[in-house]
CSV table of C-alpha atoms and ligand atoms in Angstrom, one decimal:
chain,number,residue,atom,x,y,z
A,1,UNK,CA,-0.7,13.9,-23.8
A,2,UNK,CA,-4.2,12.4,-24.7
A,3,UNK,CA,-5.4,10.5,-21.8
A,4,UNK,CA,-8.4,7.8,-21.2
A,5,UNK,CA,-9.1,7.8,-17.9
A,6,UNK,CA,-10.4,4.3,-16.1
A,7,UNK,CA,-12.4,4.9,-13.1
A,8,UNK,CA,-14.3,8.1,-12.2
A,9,UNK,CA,-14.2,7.1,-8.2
A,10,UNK,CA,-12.4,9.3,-5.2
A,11,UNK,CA,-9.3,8.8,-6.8
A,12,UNK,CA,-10.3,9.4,-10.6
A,13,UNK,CA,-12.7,12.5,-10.2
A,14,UNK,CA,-9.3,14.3,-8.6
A,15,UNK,CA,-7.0,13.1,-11.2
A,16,UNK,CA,-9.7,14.5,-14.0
A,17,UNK,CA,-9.8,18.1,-11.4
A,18,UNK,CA,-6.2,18.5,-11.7
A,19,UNK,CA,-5.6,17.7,-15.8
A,20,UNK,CA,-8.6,19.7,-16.3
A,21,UNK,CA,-6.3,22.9,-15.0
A,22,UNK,CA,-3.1,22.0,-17.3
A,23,UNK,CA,-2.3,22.3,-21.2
A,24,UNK,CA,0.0,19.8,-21.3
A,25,UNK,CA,-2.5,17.4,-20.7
A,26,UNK,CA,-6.2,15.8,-21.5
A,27,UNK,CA,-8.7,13.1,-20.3
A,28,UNK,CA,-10.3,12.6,-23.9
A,29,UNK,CA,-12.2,9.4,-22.7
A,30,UNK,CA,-13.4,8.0,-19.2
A,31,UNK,CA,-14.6,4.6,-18.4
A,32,UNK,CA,-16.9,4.1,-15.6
A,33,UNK,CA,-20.1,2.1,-14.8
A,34,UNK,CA,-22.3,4.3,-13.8
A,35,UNK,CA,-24.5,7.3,-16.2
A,36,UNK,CA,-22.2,10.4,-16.3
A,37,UNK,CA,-22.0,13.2,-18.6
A,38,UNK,CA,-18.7,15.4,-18.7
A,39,UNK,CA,-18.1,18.7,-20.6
A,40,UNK,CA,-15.4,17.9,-23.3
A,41,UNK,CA,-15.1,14.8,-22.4
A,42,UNK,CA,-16.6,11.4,-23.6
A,43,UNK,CA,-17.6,8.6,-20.9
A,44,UNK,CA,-18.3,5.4,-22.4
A,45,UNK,CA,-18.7,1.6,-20.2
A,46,UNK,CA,-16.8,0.3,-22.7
A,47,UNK,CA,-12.8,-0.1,-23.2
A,48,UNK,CA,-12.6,-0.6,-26.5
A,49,UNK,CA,-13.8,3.0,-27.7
A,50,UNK,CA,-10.4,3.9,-26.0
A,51,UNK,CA,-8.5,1.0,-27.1
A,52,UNK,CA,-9.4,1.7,-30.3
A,53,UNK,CA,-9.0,5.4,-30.2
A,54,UNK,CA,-5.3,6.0,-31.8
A,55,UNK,CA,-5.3,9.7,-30.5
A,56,UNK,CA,-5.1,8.3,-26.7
A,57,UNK,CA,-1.4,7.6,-25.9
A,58,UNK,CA,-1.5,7.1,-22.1
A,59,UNK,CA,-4.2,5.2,-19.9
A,60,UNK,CA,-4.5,6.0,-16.5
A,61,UNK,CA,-5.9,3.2,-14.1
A,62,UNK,CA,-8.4,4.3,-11.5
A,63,UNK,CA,-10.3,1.4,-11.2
A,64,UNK,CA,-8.8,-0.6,-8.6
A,65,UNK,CA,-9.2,-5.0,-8.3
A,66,UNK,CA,-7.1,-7.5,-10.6
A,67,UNK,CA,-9.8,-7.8,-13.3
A,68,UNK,CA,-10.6,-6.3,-15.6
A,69,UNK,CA,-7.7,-3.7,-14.2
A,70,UNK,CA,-5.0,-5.8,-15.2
A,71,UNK,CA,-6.7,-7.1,-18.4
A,72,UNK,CA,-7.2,-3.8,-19.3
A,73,UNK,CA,-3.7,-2.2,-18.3
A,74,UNK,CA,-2.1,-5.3,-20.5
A,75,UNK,CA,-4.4,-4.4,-23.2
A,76,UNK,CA,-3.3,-1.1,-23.8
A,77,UNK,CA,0.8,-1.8,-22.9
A,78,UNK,CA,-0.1,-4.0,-26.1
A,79,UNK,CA,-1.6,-1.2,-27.9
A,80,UNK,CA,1.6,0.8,-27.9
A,81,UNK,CA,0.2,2.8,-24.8
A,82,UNK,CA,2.1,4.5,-21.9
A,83,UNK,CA,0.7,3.8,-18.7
A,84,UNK,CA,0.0,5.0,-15.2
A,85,UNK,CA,-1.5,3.1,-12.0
A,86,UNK,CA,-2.3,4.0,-8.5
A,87,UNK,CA,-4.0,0.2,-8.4
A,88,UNK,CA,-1.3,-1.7,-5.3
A,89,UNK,CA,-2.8,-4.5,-5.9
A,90,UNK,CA,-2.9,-5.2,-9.8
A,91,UNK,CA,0.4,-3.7,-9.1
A,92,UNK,CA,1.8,-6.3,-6.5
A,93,UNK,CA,0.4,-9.5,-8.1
A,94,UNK,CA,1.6,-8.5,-11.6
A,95,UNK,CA,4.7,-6.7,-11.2
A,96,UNK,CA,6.6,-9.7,-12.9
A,97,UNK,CA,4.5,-9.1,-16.2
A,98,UNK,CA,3.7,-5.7,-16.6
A,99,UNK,CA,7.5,-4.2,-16.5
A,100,UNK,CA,8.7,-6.4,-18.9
A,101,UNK,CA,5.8,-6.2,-21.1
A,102,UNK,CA,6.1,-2.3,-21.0
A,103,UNK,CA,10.1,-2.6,-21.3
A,104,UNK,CA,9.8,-5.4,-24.6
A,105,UNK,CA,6.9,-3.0,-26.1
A,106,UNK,CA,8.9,0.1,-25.7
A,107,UNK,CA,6.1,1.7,-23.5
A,108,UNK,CA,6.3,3.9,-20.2
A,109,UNK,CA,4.5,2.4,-17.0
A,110,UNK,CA,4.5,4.1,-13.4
A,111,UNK,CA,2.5,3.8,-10.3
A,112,UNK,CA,3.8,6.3,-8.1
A,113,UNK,CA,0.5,6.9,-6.0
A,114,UNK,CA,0.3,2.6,-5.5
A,115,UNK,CA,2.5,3.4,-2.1
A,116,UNK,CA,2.1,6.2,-0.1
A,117,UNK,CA,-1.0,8.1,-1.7
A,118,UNK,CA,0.5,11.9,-1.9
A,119,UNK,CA,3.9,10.7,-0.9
A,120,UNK,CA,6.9,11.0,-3.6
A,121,UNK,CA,8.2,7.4,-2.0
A,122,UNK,CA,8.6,5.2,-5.4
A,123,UNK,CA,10.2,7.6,-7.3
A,124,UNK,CA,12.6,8.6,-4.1
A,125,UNK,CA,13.0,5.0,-4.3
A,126,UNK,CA,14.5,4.9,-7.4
A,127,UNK,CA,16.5,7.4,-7.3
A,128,UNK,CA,18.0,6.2,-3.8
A,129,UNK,CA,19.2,2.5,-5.8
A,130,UNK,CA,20.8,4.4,-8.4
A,131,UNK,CA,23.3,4.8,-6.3
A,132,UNK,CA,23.3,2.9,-2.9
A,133,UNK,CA,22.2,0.0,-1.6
A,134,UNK,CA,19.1,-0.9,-0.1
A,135,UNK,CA,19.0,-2.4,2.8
A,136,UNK,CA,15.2,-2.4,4.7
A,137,UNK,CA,12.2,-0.6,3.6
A,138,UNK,CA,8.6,-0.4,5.3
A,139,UNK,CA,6.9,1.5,8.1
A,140,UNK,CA,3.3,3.1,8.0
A,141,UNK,CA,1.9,2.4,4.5
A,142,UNK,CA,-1.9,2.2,4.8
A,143,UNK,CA,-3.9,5.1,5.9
A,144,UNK,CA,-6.8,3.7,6.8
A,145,UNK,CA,-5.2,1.8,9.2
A,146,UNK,CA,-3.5,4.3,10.7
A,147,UNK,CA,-6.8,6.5,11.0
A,148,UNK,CA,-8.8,3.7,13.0
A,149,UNK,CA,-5.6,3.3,15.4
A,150,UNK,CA,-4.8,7.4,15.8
A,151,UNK,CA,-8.8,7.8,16.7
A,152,UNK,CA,-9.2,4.7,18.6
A,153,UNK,CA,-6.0,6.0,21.0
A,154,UNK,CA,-6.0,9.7,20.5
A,155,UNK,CA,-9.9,10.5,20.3
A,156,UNK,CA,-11.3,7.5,22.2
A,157,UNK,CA,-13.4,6.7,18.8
A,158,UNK,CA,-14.6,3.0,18.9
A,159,UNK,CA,-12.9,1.0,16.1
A,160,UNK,CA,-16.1,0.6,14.0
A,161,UNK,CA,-17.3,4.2,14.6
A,162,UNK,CA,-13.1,5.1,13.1
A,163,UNK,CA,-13.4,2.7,10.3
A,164,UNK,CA,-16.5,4.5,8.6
A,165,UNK,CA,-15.2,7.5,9.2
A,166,UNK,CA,-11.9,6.8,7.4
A,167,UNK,CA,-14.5,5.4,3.9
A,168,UNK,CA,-16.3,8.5,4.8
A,169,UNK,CA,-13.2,11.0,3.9
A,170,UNK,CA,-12.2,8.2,0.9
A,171,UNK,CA,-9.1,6.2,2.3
A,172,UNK,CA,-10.7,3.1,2.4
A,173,UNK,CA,-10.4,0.1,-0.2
A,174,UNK,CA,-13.4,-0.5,-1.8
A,175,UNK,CA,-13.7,-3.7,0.0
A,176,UNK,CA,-11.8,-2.2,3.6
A,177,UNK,CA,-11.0,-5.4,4.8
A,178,UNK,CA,-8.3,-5.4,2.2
A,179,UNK,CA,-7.0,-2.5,5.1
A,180,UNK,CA,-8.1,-3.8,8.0
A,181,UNK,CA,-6.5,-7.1,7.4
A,182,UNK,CA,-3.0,-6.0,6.2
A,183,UNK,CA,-3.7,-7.1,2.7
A,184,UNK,CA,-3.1,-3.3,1.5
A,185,UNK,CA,0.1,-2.7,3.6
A,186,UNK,CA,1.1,-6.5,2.2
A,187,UNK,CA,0.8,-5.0,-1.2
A,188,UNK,CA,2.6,-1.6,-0.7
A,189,UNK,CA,5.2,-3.7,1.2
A,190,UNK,CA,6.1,-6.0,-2.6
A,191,UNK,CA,5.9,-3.1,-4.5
A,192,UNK,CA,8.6,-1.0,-1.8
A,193,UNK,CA,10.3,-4.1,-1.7
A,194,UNK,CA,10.6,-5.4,-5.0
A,195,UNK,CA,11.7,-1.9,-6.1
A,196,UNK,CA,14.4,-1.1,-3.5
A,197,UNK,CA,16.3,-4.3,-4.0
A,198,UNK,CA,15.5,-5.4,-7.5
A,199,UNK,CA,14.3,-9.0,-6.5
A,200,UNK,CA,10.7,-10.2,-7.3
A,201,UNK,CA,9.7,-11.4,-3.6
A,202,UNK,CA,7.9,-14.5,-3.1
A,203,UNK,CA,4.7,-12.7,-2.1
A,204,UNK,CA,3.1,-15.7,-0.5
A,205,UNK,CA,5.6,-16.3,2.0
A,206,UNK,CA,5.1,-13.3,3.7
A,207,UNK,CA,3.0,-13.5,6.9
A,208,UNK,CA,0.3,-10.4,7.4
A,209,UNK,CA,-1.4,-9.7,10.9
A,210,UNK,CA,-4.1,-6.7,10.7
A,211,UNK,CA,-5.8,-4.6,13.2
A,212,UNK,CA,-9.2,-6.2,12.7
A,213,UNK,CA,-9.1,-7.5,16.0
A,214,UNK,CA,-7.8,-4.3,18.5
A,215,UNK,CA,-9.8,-3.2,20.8
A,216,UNK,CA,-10.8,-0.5,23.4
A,217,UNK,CA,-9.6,-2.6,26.2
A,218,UNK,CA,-5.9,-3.2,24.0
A,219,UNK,CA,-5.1,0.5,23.5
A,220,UNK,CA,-6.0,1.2,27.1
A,221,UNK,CA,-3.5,-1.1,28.1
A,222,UNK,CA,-0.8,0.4,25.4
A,223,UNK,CA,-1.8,3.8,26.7
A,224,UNK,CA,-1.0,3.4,30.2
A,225,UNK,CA,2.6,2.1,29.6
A,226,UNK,CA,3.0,5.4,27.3
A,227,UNK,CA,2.7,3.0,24.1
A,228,UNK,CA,1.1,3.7,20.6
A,229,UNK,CA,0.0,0.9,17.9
A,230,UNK,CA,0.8,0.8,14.4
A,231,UNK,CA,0.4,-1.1,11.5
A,232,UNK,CA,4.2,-1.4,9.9
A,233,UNK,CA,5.4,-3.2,7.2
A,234,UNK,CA,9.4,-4.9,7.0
A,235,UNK,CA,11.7,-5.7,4.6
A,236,UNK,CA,15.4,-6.9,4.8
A,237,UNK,CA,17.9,-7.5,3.0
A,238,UNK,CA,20.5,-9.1,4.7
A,239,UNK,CA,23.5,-9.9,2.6
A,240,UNK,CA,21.0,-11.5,0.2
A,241,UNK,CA,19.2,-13.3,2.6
A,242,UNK,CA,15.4,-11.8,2.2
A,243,UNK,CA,13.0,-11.0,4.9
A,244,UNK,CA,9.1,-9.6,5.1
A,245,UNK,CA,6.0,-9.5,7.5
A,246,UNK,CA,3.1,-6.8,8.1
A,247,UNK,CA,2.0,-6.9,11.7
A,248,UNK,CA,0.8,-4.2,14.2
A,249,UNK,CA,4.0,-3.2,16.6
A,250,UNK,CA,4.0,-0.7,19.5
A,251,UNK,CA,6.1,2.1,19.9
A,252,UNK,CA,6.9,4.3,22.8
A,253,UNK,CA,6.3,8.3,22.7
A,254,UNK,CA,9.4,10.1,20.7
A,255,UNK,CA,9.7,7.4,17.8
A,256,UNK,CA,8.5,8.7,14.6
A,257,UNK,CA,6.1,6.7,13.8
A,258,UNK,CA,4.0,7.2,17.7
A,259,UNK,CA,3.3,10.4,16.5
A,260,UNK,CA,2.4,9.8,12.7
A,261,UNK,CA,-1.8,11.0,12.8
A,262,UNK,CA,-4.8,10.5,10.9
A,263,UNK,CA,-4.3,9.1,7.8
A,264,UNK,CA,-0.8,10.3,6.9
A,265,UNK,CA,2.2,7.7,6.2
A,266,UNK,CA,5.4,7.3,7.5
A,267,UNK,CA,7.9,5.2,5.2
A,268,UNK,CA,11.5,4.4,5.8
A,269,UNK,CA,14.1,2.7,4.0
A,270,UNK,CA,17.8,2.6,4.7
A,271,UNK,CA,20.9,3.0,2.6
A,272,UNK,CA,24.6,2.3,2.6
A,273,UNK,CA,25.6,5.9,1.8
A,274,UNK,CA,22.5,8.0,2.8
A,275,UNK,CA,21.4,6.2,6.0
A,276,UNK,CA,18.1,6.2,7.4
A,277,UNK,CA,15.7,8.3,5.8
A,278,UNK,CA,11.7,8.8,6.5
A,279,UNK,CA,9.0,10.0,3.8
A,280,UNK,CA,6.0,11.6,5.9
A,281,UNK,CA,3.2,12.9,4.3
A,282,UNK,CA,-0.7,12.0,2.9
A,283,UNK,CA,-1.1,8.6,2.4
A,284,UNK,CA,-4.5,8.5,0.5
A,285,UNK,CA,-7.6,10.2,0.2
A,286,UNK,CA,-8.4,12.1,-3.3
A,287,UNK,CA,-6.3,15.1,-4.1
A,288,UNK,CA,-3.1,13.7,-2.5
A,289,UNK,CA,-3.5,10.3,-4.4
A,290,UNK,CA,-4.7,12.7,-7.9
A,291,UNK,CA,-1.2,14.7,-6.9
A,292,UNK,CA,1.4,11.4,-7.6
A,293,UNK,CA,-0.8,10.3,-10.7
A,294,UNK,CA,-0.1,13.5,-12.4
A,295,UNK,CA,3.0,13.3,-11.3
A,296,UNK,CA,3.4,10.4,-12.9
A,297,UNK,CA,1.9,11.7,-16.0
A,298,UNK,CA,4.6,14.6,-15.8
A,299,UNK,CA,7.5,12.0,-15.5
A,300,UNK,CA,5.5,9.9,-18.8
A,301,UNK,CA,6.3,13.5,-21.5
A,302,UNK,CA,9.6,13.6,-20.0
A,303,UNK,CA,10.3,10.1,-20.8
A,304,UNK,CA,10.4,8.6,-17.7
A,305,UNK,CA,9.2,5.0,-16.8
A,306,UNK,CA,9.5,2.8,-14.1
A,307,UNK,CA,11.2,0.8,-12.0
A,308,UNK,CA,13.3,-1.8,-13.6
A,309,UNK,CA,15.4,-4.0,-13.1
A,310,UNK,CA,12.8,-6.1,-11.6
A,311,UNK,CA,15.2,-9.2,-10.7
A,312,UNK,CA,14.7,-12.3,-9.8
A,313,UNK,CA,12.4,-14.1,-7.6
A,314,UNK,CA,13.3,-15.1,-4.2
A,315,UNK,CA,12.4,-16.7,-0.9
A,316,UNK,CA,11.9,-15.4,2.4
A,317,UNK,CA,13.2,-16.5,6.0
A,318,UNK,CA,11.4,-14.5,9.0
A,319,UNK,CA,13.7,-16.0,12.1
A,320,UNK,CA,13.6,-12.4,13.5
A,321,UNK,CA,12.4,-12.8,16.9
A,322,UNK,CA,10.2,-10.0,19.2
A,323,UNK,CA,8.1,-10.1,21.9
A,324,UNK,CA,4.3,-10.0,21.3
A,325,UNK,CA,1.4,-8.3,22.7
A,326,UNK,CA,-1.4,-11.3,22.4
A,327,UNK,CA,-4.7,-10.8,24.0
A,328,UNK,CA,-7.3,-13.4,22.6
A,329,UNK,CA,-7.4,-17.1,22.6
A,330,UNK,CA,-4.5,-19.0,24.9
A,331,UNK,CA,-3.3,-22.6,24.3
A,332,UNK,CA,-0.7,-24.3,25.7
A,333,UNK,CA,2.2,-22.8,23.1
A,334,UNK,CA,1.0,-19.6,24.3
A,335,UNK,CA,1.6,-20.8,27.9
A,336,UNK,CA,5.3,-22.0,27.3
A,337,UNK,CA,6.0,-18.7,26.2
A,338,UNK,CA,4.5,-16.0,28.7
A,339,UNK,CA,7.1,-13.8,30.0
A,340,UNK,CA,4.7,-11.5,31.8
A,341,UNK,CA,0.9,-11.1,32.0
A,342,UNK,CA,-0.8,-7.3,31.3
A,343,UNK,CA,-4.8,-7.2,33.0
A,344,UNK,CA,-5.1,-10.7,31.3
A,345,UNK,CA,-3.2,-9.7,28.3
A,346,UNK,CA,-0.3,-11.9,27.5
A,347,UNK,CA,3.4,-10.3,26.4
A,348,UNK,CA,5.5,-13.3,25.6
A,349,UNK,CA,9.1,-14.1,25.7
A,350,UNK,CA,10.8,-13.5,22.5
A,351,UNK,CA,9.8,-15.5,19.6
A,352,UNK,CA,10.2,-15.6,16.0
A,353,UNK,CA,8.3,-14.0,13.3
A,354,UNK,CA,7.4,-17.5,11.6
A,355,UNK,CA,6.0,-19.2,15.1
A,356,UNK,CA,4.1,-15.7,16.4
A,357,UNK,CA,2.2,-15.4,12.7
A,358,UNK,CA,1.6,-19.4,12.3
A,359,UNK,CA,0.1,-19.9,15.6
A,360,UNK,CA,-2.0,-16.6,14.9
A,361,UNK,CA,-3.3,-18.1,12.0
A,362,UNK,CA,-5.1,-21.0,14.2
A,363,UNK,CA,-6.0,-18.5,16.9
A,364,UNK,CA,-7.6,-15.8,14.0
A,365,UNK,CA,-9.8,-14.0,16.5
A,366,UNK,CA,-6.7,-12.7,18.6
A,367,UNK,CA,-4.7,-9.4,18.2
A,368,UNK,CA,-1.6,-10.0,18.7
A,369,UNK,CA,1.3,-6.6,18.2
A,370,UNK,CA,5.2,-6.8,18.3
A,371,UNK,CA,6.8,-5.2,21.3
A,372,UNK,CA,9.1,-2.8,21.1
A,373,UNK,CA,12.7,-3.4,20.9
A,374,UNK,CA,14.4,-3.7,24.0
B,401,NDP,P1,-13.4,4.0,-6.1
B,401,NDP,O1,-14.2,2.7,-5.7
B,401,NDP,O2,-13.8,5.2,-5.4
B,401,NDP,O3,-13.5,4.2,-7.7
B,401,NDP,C1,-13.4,3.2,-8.6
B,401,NDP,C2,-13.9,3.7,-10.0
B,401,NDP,O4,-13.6,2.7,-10.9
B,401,NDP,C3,-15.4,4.0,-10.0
B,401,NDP,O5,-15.6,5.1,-10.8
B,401,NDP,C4,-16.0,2.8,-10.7
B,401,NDP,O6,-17.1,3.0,-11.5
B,401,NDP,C5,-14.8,2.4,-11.7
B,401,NDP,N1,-14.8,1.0,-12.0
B,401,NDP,C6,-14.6,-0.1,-11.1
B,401,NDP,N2,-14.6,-1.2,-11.8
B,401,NDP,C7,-15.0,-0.9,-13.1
B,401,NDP,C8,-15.2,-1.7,-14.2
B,401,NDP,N3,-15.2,-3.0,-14.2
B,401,NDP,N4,-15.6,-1.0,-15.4
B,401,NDP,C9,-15.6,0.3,-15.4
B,401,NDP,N5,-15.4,1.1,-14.3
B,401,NDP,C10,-15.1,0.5,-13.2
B,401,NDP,O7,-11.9,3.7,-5.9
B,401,NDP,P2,-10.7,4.7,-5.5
B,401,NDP,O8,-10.8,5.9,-6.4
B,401,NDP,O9,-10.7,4.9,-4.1
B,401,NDP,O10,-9.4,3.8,-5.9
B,401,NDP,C11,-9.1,3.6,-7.2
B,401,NDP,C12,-7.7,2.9,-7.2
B,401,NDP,O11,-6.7,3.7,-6.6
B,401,NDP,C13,-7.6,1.6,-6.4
B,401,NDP,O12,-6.7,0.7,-7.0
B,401,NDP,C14,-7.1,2.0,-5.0
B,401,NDP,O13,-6.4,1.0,-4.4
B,401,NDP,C15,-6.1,3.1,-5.5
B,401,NDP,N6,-5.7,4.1,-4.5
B,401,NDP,C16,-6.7,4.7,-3.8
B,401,NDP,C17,-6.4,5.6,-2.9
B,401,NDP,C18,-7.5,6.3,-2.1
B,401,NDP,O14,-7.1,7.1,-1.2
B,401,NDP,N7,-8.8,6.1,-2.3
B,401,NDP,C19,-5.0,6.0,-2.6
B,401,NDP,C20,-4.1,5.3,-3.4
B,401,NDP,C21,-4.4,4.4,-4.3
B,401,NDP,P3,-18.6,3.3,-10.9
B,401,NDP,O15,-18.4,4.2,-9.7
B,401,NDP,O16,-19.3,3.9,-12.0
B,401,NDP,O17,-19.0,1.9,-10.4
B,402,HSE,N1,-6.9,2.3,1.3
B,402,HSE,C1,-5.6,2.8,1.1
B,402,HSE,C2,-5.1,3.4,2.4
B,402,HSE,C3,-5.6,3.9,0.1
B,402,HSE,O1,-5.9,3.6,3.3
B,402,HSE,O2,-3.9,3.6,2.6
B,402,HSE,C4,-4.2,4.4,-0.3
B,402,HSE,O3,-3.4,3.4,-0.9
């Protein structure tokens, strides 16, 4: 396999570590912006030179954003080359184009490391609808996120002085309030869901609440009651009526996902015939991230692609009701639908999904986290 590698960032320079150990592989070209020189290896700032460059059979994309990424990624399924991703959110907002692109020009495409970093989740994924159905997929997808929250609760770290640590060790975004705000977790979330029950989801209707807003005085509270925040991603599919939302939840000690730390992922789907099962492991940061793109690179001289079928598109209805956490602004709405008040801190009766997230919107200073369960 003759590779040209885009992006020479924290992802890229481990993906270029690990090939540069293994015969069956080679990064002949890398693109990047800045000056770099590379012992057998060329580096050019342009794509062309490994457009052009009939040797190179797979392109692996490093680079992160939509564009160029995408225009780039489409430019080489064109070119007759296989290709592999770790880029969520080229991933998420094309996934309707690039598999049938790579499926009509008879060309491998896989993006293993898009969801869950180090974690083997896609391709379990696949392998799980082979033969069951699918019916809810999500939990803790973005490891940034999870960072802030473990350090803010666990360490006593203030949320700003946890977010610079977690760009520090490399799990941030590039922009991080693509984590911060749920965006990343929204895009892991299509890509989970899209694959697990063959639909193309409508991506807009899906309502994302982030962690921007949590503070010292909320995980206090959540603390004392022997609770832990998360951000979690959900999707159902209910008989073929489709559900989605990203929002921060509590959990009590003993579940799972309370004791998930740093920036490690916890990802669950559920299946007729297999049940409930959990995928726990690195979910970014360099070499874990490097680890599934090789992976993937394996999987492309075997033969094996991604991810089809990709389905049809279709609509969501989030009518699931919980109670919320809300500490922030107050209006009357809010009022109607205290059940209990926490040091100030509202918990309200259940409501659903659709109201919570659409009254958050006008209130977008708040923090507002799903209760759990009763
Ligand atoms: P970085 O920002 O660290 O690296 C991006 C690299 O791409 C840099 O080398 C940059 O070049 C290059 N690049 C960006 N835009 C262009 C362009 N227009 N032309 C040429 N080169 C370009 O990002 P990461 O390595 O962290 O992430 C890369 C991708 O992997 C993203 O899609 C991210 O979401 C995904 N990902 C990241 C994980 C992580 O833990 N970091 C985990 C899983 C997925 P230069 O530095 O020269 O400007
Ligand atoms: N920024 C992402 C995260 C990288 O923190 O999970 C891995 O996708």
């Amino acid at each position: 396999m003759r590779i040209g590698l885009l992006g020479f960032g924290t992802v890229g320079r481990g993906v270029y570590e690990l090939i540069s150990q293994r015969t069956d592989m080679k990064v002949k070209w890398v693109l990047c912006r800045r000056e770099l020189t590379l012992r057998d290896t060329k580096v050019t700032h342009d794509f062309q030179d490994i457009l052009k460059d009939d040797t190179i059979d797979t392109v692996i994309e490093v680079m992160g954003g939509l564009h160029p990424a995408y225009d780039y990624v489409r430019q080489a399924i064109l070119a007759g080359k296989n290709v592999v991703t770790a880029n969520k959110a080229m991933v998420a907002a094309f996934y309707d184009q690039l598999l049938p692109l790579a499926e009509e020009k008879d060309v491998l495409f896989r993006c293993t490391a898009s969801v869950g970093g180090g974690i083997g989740w896609l391709s379990e994924l696949e392998r799980v609808r082979r033969i069951e159905t699918v019916s809810r997929v999500g939990g803790i997808m973005n490891g940034t996120c999870n960072y802030i929250l473990d350090h803010m609760t666990r360490r006593g770290l203030s949320y700003g002085d946890a977010l610079r640590q977690a760009q520090e060790l490399g799990y941030a975004e590039a922009d991080p309030s693509s984590d911060v705000d749920g965006i990343d977790t929204w895009h892991k979330l299509v890509i989970s869901a899209n694959v697990a029950f063959g639909v193309s989801l409508n991506r807009e209707q899906i309502p994302v609440a982030g962690i921007r807003h949590i503070a010292a005085e909320d995980v206090a509270r959540f603390t004392a009651r022997g609770l832990t925040c998360k951000l979690i991603a959900t999707a159902k599919n209910q008989g073929g009526s489709f559900s989605a939302y990203v929002q921060p939840t509590l959990y009590p000690a003993g579940e799972p996902e309370a004791a998930v730390p740093a920036n490690f992922n916890l990802i669950t789907l559920e299946g007729n015939t297999s049940g409930r099962q959990s995928f726990f492991g690195q979910g970014a940061g360099r070499y874990p991230t490097a680890y599934n793109v090789v992976q993937d690179c394996v999987d492309l001289i075997g033969g094996t692609g991604f991810y089809g079928p990709w389905g049809q598109k279709v609509s969501l209805t989030n009518e699931e009701t919980y109670s919320y956490y809300v500490r922030g602004d107050t209006d009357s709405w809010l009022e109607a639908n205290t059940k209990e008040l926490w040091d100030g801190a509202v918990i309200t009766k259940p409501v659903s999904v659709t109201n919570l997230h659409t009254w958050l919107r006008e209130h977008p200073c708040t923090f507002a986290a799903a209760m759990p369960k009763a």
